[in-house]
PDB file of C-alpha atoms in Angstrom:
ATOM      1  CA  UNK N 836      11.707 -24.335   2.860  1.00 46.00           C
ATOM      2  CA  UNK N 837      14.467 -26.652   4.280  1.00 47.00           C
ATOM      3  CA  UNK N 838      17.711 -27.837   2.147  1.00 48.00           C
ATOM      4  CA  UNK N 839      20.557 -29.564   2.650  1.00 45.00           C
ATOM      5  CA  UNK N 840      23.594 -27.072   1.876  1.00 43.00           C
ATOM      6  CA  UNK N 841      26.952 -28.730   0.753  1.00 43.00           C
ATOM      7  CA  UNK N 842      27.799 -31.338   3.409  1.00 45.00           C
ATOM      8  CA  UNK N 843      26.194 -30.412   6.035  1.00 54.00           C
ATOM      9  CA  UNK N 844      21.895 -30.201   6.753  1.00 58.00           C
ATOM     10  CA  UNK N 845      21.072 -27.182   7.133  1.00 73.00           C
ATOM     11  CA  UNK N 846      17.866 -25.256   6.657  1.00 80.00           C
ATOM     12  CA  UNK N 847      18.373 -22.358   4.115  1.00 84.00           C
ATOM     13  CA  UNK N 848      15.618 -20.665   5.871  1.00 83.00           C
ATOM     14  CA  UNK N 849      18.034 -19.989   8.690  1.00 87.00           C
ATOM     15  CA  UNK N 850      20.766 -17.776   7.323  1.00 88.00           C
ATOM     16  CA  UNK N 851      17.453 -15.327   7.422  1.00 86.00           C
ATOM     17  CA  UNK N 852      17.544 -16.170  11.383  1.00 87.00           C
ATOM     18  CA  UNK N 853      21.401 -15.734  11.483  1.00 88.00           C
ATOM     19  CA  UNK N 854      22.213 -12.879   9.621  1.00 89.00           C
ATOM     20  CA  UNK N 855      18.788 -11.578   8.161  1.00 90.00           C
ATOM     21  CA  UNK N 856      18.176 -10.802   4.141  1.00 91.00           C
ATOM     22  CA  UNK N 857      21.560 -10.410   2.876  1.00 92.00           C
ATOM     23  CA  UNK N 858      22.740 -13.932   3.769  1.00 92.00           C
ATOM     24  CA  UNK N 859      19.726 -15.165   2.829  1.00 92.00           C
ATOM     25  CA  UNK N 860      20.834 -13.666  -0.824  1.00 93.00           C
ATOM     26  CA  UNK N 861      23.952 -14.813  -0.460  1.00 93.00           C
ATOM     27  CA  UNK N 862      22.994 -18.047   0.342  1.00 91.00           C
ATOM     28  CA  UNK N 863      20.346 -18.664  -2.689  1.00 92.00           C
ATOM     29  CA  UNK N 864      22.955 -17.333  -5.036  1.00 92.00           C
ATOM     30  CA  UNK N 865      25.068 -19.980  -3.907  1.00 91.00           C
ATOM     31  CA  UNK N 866      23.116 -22.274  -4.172  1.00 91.00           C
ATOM     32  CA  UNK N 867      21.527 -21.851  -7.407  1.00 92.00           C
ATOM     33  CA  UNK N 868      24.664 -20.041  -9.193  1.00 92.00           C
ATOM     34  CA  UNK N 869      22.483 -17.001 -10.262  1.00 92.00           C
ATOM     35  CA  UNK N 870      23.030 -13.732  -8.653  1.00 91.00           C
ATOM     36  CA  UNK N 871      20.308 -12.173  -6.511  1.00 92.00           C
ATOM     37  CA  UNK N 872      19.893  -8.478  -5.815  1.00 91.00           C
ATOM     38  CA  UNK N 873      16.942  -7.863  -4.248  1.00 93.00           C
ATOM     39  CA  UNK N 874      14.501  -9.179  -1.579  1.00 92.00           C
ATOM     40  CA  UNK N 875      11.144  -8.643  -0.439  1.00 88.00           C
ATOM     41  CA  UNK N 876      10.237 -10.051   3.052  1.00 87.00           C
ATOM     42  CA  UNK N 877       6.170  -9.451   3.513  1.00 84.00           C
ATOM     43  CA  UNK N 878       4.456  -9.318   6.516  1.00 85.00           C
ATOM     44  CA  UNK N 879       1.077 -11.275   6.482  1.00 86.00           C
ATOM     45  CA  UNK N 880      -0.754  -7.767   7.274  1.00 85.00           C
ATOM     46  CA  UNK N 881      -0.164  -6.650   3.801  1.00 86.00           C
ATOM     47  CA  UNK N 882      -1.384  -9.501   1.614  1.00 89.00           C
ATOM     48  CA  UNK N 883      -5.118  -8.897   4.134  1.00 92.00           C
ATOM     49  CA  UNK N 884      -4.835  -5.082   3.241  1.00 89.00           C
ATOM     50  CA  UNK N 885      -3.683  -5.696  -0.417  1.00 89.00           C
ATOM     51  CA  UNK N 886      -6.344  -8.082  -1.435  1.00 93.00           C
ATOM     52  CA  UNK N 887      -9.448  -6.521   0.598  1.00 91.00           C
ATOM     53  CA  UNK N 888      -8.027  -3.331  -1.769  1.00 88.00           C
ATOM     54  CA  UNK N 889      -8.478  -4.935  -4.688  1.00 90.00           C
ATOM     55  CA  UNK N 890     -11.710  -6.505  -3.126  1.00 91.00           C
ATOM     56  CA  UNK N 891     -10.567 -10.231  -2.987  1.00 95.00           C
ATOM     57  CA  UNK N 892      -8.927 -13.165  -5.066  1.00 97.00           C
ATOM     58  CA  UNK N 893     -10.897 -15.632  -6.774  1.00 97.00           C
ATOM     59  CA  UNK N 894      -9.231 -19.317  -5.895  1.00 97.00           C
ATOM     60  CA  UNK N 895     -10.513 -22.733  -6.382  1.00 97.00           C
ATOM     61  CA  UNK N 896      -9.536 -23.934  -2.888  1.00 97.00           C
ATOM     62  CA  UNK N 897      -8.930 -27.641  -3.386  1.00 93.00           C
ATOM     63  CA  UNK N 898      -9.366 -29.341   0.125  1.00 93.00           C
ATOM     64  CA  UNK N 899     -11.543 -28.907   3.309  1.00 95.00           C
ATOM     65  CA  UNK N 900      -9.309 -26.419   5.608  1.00 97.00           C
ATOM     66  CA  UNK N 901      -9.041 -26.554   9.164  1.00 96.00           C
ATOM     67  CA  UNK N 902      -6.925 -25.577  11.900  1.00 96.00           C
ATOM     68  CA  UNK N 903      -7.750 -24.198  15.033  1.00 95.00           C
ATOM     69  CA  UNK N 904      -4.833 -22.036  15.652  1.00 93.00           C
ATOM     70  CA  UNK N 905      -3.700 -19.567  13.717  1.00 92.00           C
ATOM     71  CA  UNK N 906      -7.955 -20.510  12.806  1.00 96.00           C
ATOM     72  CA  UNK N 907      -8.203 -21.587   9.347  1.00 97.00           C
ATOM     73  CA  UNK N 908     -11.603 -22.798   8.443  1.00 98.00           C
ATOM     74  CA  UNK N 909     -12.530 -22.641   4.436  1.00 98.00           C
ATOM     75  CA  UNK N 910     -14.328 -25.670   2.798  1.00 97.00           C
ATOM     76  CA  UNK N 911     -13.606 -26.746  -1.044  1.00 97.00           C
ATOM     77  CA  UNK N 912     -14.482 -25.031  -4.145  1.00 97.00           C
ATOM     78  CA  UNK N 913     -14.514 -22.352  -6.212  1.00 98.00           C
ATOM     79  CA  UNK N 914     -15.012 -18.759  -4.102  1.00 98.00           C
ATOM     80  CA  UNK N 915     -13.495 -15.080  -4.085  1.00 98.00           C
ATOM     81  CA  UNK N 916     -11.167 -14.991  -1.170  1.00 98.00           C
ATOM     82  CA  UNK N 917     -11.438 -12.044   1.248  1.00 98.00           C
ATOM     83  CA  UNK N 918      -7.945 -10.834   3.048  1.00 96.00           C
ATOM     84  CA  UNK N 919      -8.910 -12.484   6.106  1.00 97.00           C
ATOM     85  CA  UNK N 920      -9.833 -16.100   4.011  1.00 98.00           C
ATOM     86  CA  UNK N 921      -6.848 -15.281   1.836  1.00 97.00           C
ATOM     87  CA  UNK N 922      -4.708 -15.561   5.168  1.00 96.00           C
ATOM     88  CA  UNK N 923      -6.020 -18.606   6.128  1.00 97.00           C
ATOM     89  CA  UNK N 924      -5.370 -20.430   2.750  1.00 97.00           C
ATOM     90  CA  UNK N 925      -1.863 -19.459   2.623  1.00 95.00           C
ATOM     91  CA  UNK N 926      -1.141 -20.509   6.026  1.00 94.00           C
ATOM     92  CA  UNK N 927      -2.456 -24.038   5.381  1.00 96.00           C
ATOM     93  CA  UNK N 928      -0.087 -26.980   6.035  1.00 91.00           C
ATOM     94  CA  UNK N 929      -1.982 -30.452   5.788  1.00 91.00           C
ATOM     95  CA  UNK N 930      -1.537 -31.462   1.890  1.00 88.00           C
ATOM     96  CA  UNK N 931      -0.486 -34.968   1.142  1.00 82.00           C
ATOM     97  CA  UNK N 932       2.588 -33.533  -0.222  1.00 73.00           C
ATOM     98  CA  UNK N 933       3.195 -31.880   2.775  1.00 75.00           C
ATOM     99  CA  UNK N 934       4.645 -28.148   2.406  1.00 81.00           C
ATOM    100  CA  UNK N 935       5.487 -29.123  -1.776  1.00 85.00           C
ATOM    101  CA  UNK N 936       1.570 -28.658  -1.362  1.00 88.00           C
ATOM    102  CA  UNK N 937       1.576 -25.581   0.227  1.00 90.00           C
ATOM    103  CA  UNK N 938       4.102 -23.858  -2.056  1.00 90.00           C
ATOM    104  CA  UNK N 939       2.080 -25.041  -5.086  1.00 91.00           C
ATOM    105  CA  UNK N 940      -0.979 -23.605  -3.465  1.00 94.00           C
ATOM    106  CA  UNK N 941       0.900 -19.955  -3.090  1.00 93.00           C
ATOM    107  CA  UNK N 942       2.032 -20.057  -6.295  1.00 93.00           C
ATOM    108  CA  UNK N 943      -1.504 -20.615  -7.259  1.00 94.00           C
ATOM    109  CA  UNK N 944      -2.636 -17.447  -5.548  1.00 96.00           C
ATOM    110  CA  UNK N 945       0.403 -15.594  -6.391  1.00 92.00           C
ATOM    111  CA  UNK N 946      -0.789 -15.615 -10.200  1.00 92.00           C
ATOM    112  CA  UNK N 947      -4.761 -15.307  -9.488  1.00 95.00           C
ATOM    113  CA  UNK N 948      -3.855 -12.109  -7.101  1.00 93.00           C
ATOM    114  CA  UNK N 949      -1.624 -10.995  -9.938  1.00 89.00           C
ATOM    115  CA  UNK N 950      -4.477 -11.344 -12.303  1.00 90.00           C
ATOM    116  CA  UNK N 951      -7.245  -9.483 -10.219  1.00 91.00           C
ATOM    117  CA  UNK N 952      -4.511  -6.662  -9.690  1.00 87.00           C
ATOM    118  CA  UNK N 953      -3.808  -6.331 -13.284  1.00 84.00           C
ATOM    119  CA  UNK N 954      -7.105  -5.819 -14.028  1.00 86.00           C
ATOM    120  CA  UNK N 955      -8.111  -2.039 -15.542  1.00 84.00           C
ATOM    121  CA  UNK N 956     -10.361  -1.502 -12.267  1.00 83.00           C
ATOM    122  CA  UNK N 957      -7.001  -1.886 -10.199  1.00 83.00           C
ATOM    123  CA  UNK N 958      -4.504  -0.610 -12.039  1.00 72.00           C
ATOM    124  CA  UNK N 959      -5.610   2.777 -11.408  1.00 74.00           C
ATOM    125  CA  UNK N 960      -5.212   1.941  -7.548  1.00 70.00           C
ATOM    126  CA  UNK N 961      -1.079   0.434  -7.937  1.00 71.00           C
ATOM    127  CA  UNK N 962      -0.013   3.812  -6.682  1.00 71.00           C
ATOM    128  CA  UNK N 963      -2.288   3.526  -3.400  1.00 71.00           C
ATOM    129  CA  UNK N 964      -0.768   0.054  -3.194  1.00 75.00           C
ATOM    130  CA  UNK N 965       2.449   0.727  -3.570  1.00 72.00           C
ATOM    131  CA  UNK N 966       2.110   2.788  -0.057  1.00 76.00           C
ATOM    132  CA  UNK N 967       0.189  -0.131   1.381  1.00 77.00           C
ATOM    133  CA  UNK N 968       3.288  -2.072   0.060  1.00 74.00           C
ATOM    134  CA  UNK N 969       5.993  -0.086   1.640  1.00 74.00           C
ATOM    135  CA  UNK N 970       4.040   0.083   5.134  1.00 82.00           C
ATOM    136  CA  UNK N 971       4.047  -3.319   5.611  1.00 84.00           C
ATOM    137  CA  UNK N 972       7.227  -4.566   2.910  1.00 86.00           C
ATOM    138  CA  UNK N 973      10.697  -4.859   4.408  1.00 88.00           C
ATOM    139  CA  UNK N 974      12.520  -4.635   0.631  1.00 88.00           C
ATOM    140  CA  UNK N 975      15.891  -3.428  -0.640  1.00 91.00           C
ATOM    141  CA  UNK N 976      14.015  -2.820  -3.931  1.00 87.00           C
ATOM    142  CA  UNK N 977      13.916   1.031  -4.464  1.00 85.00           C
ATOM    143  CA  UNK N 978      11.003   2.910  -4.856  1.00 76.00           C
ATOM    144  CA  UNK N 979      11.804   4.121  -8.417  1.00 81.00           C
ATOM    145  CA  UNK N 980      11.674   0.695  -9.627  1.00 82.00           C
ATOM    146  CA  UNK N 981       8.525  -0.205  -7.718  1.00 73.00           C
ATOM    147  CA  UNK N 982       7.053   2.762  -9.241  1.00 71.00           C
ATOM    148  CA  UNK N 983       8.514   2.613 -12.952  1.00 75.00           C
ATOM    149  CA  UNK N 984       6.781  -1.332 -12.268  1.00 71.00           C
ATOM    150  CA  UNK N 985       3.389   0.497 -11.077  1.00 67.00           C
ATOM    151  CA  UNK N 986       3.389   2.534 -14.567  1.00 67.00           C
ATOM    152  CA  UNK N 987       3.771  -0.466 -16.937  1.00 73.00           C
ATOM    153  CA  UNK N 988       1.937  -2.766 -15.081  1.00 69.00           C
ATOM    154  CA  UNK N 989      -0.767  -3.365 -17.681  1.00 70.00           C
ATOM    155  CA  UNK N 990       2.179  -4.480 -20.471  1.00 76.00           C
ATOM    156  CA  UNK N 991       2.636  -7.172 -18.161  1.00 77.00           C
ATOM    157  CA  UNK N 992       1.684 -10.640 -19.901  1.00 80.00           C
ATOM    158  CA  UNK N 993       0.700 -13.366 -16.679  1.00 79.00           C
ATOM    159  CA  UNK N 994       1.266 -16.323 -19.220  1.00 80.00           C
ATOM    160  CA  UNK N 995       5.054 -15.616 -19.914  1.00 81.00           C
ATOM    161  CA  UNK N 996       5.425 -16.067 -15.827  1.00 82.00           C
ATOM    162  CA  UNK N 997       6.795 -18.534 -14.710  1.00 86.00           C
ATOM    163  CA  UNK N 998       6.778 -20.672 -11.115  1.00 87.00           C
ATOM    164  CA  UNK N 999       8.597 -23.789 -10.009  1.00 89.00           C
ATOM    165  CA  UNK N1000       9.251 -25.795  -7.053  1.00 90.00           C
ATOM    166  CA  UNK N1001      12.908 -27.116  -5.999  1.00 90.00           C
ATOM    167  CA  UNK N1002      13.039 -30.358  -7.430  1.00 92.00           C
ATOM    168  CA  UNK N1003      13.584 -33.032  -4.491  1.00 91.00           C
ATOM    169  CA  UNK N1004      12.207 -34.866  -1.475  1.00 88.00           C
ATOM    170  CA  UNK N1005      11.427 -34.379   2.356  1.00 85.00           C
ATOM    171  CA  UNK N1006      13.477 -36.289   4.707  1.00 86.00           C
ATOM    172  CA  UNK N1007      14.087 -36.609   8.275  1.00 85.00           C
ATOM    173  CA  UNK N1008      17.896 -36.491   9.619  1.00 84.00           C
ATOM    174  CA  UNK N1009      17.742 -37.133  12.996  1.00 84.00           C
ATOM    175  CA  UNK N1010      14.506 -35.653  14.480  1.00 86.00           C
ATOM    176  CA  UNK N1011      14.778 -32.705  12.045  1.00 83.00           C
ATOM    177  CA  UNK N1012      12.879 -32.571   9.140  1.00 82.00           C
ATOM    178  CA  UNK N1013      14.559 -31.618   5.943  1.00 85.00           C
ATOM    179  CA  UNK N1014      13.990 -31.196   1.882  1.00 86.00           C
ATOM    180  CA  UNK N1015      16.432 -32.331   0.699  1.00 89.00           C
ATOM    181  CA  UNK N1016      17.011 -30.740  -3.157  1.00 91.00           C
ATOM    182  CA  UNK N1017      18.136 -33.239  -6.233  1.00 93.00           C
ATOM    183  CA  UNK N1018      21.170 -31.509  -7.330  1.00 93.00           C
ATOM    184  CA  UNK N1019      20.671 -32.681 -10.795  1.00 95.00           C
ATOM    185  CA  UNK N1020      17.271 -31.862 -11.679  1.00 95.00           C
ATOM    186  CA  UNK N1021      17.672 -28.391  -9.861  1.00 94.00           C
ATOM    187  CA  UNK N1022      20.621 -27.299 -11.808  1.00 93.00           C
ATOM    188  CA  UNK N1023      18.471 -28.633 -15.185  1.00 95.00           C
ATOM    189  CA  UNK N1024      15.648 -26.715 -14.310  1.00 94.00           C
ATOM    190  CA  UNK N1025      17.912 -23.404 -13.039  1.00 94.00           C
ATOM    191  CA  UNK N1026      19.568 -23.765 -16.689  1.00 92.00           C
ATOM    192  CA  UNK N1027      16.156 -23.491 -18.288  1.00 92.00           C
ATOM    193  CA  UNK N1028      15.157 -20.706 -15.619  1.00 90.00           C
ATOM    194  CA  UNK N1029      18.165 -18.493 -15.855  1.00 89.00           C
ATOM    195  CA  UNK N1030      20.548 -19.773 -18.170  1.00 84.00           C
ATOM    196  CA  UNK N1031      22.075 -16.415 -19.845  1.00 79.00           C
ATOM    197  CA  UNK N1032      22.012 -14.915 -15.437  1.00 77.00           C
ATOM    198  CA  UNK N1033      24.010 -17.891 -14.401  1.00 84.00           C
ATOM    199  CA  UNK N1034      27.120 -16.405 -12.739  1.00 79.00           C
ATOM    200  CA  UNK N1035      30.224 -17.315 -14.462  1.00 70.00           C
ATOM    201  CA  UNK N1036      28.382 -18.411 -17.308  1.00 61.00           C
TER     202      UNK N1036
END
Protein backbone atom coordinates (compact mmCIF):
# COMPACT_ATOMS: atom_id res chain seq x y z
CA UNK A 1 0.00 0.00 0.00
CA UNK A 2 1.50 3.44 -0.94
CA UNK A 3 0.08 6.97 0.48
CA UNK A 4 0.89 10.24 0.37
CA UNK A 5 1.55 11.41 4.14
CA UNK A 6 0.99 15.20 4.90
CA UNK A 7 3.08 17.13 2.35
CA UNK A 8 5.33 15.05 1.38
CA UNK A 9 4.93 11.33 -0.86
CA UNK A 10 5.78 8.93 0.99
CA UNK A 11 4.95 5.25 1.07
CA UNK A 12 3.39 4.27 4.49
CA UNK A 13 4.71 0.90 3.85
CA UNK A 14 8.14 2.25 4.64
CA UNK A 15 8.11 3.39 8.23
CA UNK A 16 7.91 -0.72 8.48
CA UNK A 17 11.44 -0.53 6.50
CA UNK A 18 12.65 2.39 8.75
CA UNK A 19 11.80 1.63 12.06
CA UNK A 20 9.84 -1.79 11.87
CA UNK A 21 6.11 -2.37 13.56
CA UNK A 22 5.90 0.31 16.00
CA UNK A 23 6.21 3.18 13.49
CA UNK A 24 4.25 1.47 11.32
CA UNK A 25 1.48 1.87 14.32
CA UNK A 26 2.37 5.04 14.85
CA UNK A 27 2.10 6.00 11.53
CA UNK A 28 -1.58 4.43 10.75
CA UNK A 29 -2.77 6.04 13.92
CA UNK A 30 -1.79 9.17 12.49
CA UNK A 31 -3.09 8.87 9.78
CA UNK A 32 -6.44 7.61 10.43
CA UNK A 33 -6.85 9.34 14.05
CA UNK A 34 -7.71 5.93 15.73
CA UNK A 35 -5.28 4.41 18.05
CA UNK A 36 -3.62 1.10 17.19
CA UNK A 37 -2.21 -1.37 19.67
CA UNK A 38 -1.37 -4.28 18.14
CA UNK A 39 0.17 -5.80 14.95
CA UNK A 40 0.49 -8.96 13.30
CA UNK A 41 3.18 -9.23 10.53
CA UNK A 42 2.68 -12.96 8.80
CA UNK A 43 5.08 -14.71 7.02
CA UNK A 44 3.69 -16.39 3.78
CA UNK A 45 4.78 -19.94 5.37
CA UNK A 46 1.96 -19.77 7.74
CA UNK A 47 -1.09 -18.98 5.62
CA UNK A 48 0.43 -22.62 3.35
CA UNK A 49 0.58 -24.44 6.83
CA UNK A 50 -2.69 -22.82 8.17
CA UNK A 51 -4.90 -23.59 5.29
CA UNK A 52 -3.45 -27.20 4.27
CA UNK A 53 -4.53 -27.61 8.33
CA UNK A 54 -7.76 -26.82 7.83
CA UNK A 55 -7.52 -28.74 4.42
CA UNK A 56 -7.97 -25.72 1.99
CA UNK A 57 -10.18 -22.54 1.20
CA UNK A 58 -12.88 -22.63 -1.16
CA UNK A 59 -12.50 -19.27 -3.55
CA UNK A 60 -14.10 -18.37 -6.74
CA UNK A 61 -10.86 -17.20 -8.40
CA UNK A 62 -12.04 -14.58 -10.87
CA UNK A 63 -9.28 -14.30 -13.64
CA UNK A 64 -6.77 -16.62 -15.48
CA UNK A 65 -3.44 -16.38 -13.16
CA UNK A 66 -0.08 -16.40 -14.35
CA UNK A 67 3.27 -15.45 -13.45
CA UNK A 68 6.31 -17.18 -13.84
CA UNK A 69 8.17 -16.05 -10.87
CA UNK A 70 7.24 -16.33 -7.68
CA UNK A 71 5.05 -19.22 -10.26
CA UNK A 72 1.49 -18.51 -10.05
CA UNK A 73 -0.53 -20.55 -12.41
CA UNK A 74 -4.49 -21.05 -11.38
CA UNK A 75 -7.21 -20.69 -14.13
CA UNK A 76 -10.87 -19.15 -13.31
CA UNK A 77 -13.59 -20.55 -11.33
CA UNK A 78 -14.90 -21.89 -8.51
CA UNK A 79 -12.21 -24.51 -6.63
CA UNK A 80 -10.92 -25.32 -2.95
CA UNK A 81 -7.56 -23.71 -2.71
CA UNK A 82 -4.67 -25.80 -1.33
CA UNK A 83 -1.78 -23.76 0.77
CA UNK A 84 0.43 -23.91 -2.07
CA UNK A 85 -2.63 -22.45 -4.69
CA UNK A 86 -3.68 -20.26 -1.80
CA UNK A 87 -0.07 -18.64 -2.08
CA UNK A 88 -0.24 -18.10 -5.49
CA UNK A 89 -3.66 -16.24 -5.45
CA UNK A 90 -2.63 -13.89 -2.87
CA UNK A 91 0.49 -13.01 -4.51
CA UNK A 92 -1.29 -12.05 -7.75
CA UNK A 93 -0.75 -8.51 -9.12
CA UNK A 94 -2.31 -8.11 -12.74
CA UNK A 95 -6.07 -6.83 -11.98
CA UNK A 96 -7.33 -3.93 -13.98
CA UNK A 97 -7.46 -2.08 -10.83
CA UNK A 98 -4.10 -2.77 -10.24
CA UNK A 99 -3.18 -3.64 -6.42
CA UNK A 100 -7.10 -2.03 -5.34
CA UNK A 101 -7.64 -5.55 -7.08
CA UNK A 102 -5.42 -7.41 -5.18
CA UNK A 103 -6.48 -6.09 -1.76
CA UNK A 104 -10.13 -6.82 -2.68
CA UNK A 105 -9.07 -10.29 -3.64
CA UNK A 106 -7.36 -10.82 0.08
CA UNK A 107 -10.09 -9.55 1.66
CA UNK A 108 -12.05 -12.06 -0.23
CA UNK A 109 -10.00 -14.92 1.13
CA UNK A 110 -9.55 -13.38 4.42
CA UNK A 111 -13.43 -14.01 5.11
CA UNK A 112 -13.73 -17.52 3.11
CA UNK A 113 -10.51 -18.78 5.29
CA UNK A 114 -12.31 -17.31 8.26
CA UNK A 115 -15.35 -19.25 7.36
CA UNK A 116 -13.69 -22.76 6.73
CA UNK A 117 -11.81 -22.14 10.17
CA UNK A 118 -14.91 -21.42 12.01
CA UNK A 119 -16.35 -24.36 11.02
CA UNK A 120 -17.13 -27.17 14.03
CA UNK A 121 -14.53 -29.62 12.20
CA UNK A 122 -11.81 -26.82 12.88
CA UNK A 123 -12.57 -25.31 15.78
CA UNK A 124 -11.47 -28.18 17.69
CA UNK A 125 -7.95 -27.73 15.91
CA UNK A 126 -7.58 -23.44 16.92
CA UNK A 127 -5.33 -24.57 19.71
CA UNK A 128 -2.93 -26.58 17.22
CA UNK A 129 -3.16 -23.40 15.15
CA UNK A 130 -2.50 -21.09 17.44
CA UNK A 131 1.18 -22.84 17.70
CA UNK A 132 1.33 -22.91 13.92
CA UNK A 133 0.45 -19.16 14.39
CA UNK A 134 3.11 -18.18 16.79
CA UNK A 135 5.90 -20.20 14.75
CA UNK A 136 5.54 -18.33 11.89
CA UNK A 137 3.56 -14.77 13.42
CA UNK A 138 5.80 -11.88 14.42
CA UNK A 139 2.80 -10.17 16.81
CA UNK A 140 2.78 -7.96 19.90
CA UNK A 141 -0.65 -9.55 20.56
CA UNK A 142 -0.26 -11.74 23.75
CA UNK A 143 -0.94 -15.16 23.91
CA UNK A 144 -3.78 -14.86 26.49
CA UNK A 145 -5.76 -12.94 24.12
CA UNK A 146 -5.01 -15.20 21.17
CA UNK A 147 -6.12 -17.94 23.31
CA UNK A 148 -9.24 -16.32 25.19
CA UNK A 149 -9.99 -15.60 20.96
CA UNK A 150 -9.33 -19.52 20.30
CA UNK A 151 -12.12 -20.35 23.11
CA UNK A 152 -14.94 -18.14 21.73
CA UNK A 153 -14.23 -18.53 18.35
CA UNK A 154 -17.52 -20.19 17.40
CA UNK A 155 -19.62 -16.89 18.95
CA UNK A 156 -17.98 -15.21 16.25
CA UNK A 157 -20.67 -13.90 13.62
CA UNK A 158 -18.57 -13.47 9.86
CA UNK A 159 -21.49 -11.12 8.67
CA UNK A 160 -20.98 -8.33 11.37
CA UNK A 161 -17.17 -8.14 9.80
CA UNK A 162 -16.35 -5.73 8.15
CA UNK A 163 -13.50 -4.86 5.21
CA UNK A 164 -12.72 -1.72 3.27
CA UNK A 165 -10.26 -0.32 1.00
CA UNK A 166 -8.63 3.34 1.43
CA UNK A 167 -10.70 5.39 -0.59
CA UNK A 168 -8.44 7.07 -3.44
CA UNK A 169 -6.42 6.70 -6.62
CA UNK A 170 -2.93 5.44 -7.94
CA UNK A 171 -0.64 7.99 -9.23
CA UNK A 172 2.78 8.35 -10.40
CA UNK A 173 5.07 11.30 -8.85
CA UNK A 174 8.03 11.24 -10.59
CA UNK A 175 8.92 7.61 -11.55
CA UNK A 176 7.41 6.40 -8.24
CA UNK A 177 4.23 5.02 -8.10
CA UNK A 178 1.91 6.15 -5.40
CA UNK A 179 -1.94 5.81 -3.96
CA UNK A 180 -2.68 8.56 -3.23
CA UNK A 181 -5.75 8.49 -0.36
CA UNK A 182 -8.93 11.09 -0.72
CA UNK A 183 -8.75 12.72 2.55
CA UNK A 184 -12.40 13.28 2.56
CA UNK A 185 -13.92 10.10 1.80
CA UNK A 186 -11.29 8.32 4.14
CA UNK A 187 -12.08 10.31 7.15
CA UNK A 188 -16.12 9.59 6.17
CA UNK A 189 -15.59 6.11 5.97
CA UNK A 190 -13.02 6.01 9.30
CA UNK A 191 -16.09 7.90 11.10
CA UNK A 192 -18.41 5.08 10.15
CA UNK A 193 -15.52 2.46 10.94
CA UNK A 194 -14.42 3.71 14.29
CA UNK A 195 -16.27 6.60 15.27
CA UNK A 196 -16.64 6.12 19.27
CA UNK A 197 -12.18 4.84 18.92
CA UNK A 198 -11.39 8.06 17.21
CA UNK A 199 -8.66 9.64 19.39
CA UNK A 200 -9.68 12.86 20.81
CA UNK A 201 -13.08 12.21 19.99
Amino acid sequence: TTIKVRKSPERINHAHTYAGPYLTIETVSDLLNVEVNYYITVDYLAVKTMVDAIGGVPIDVPVKMRHPDPYIHLDPGMQTLDGEKSLMYLRFRSYPGGDTGRVAAQQVFMKQFLKEVLKPKNVLALPKMVKIYYDYVDTNVPLSIIGKGALSANKINLEDMKVATLPGDGEYIGKVSYYIYDEFEMNKLVRELFGEFLLGE
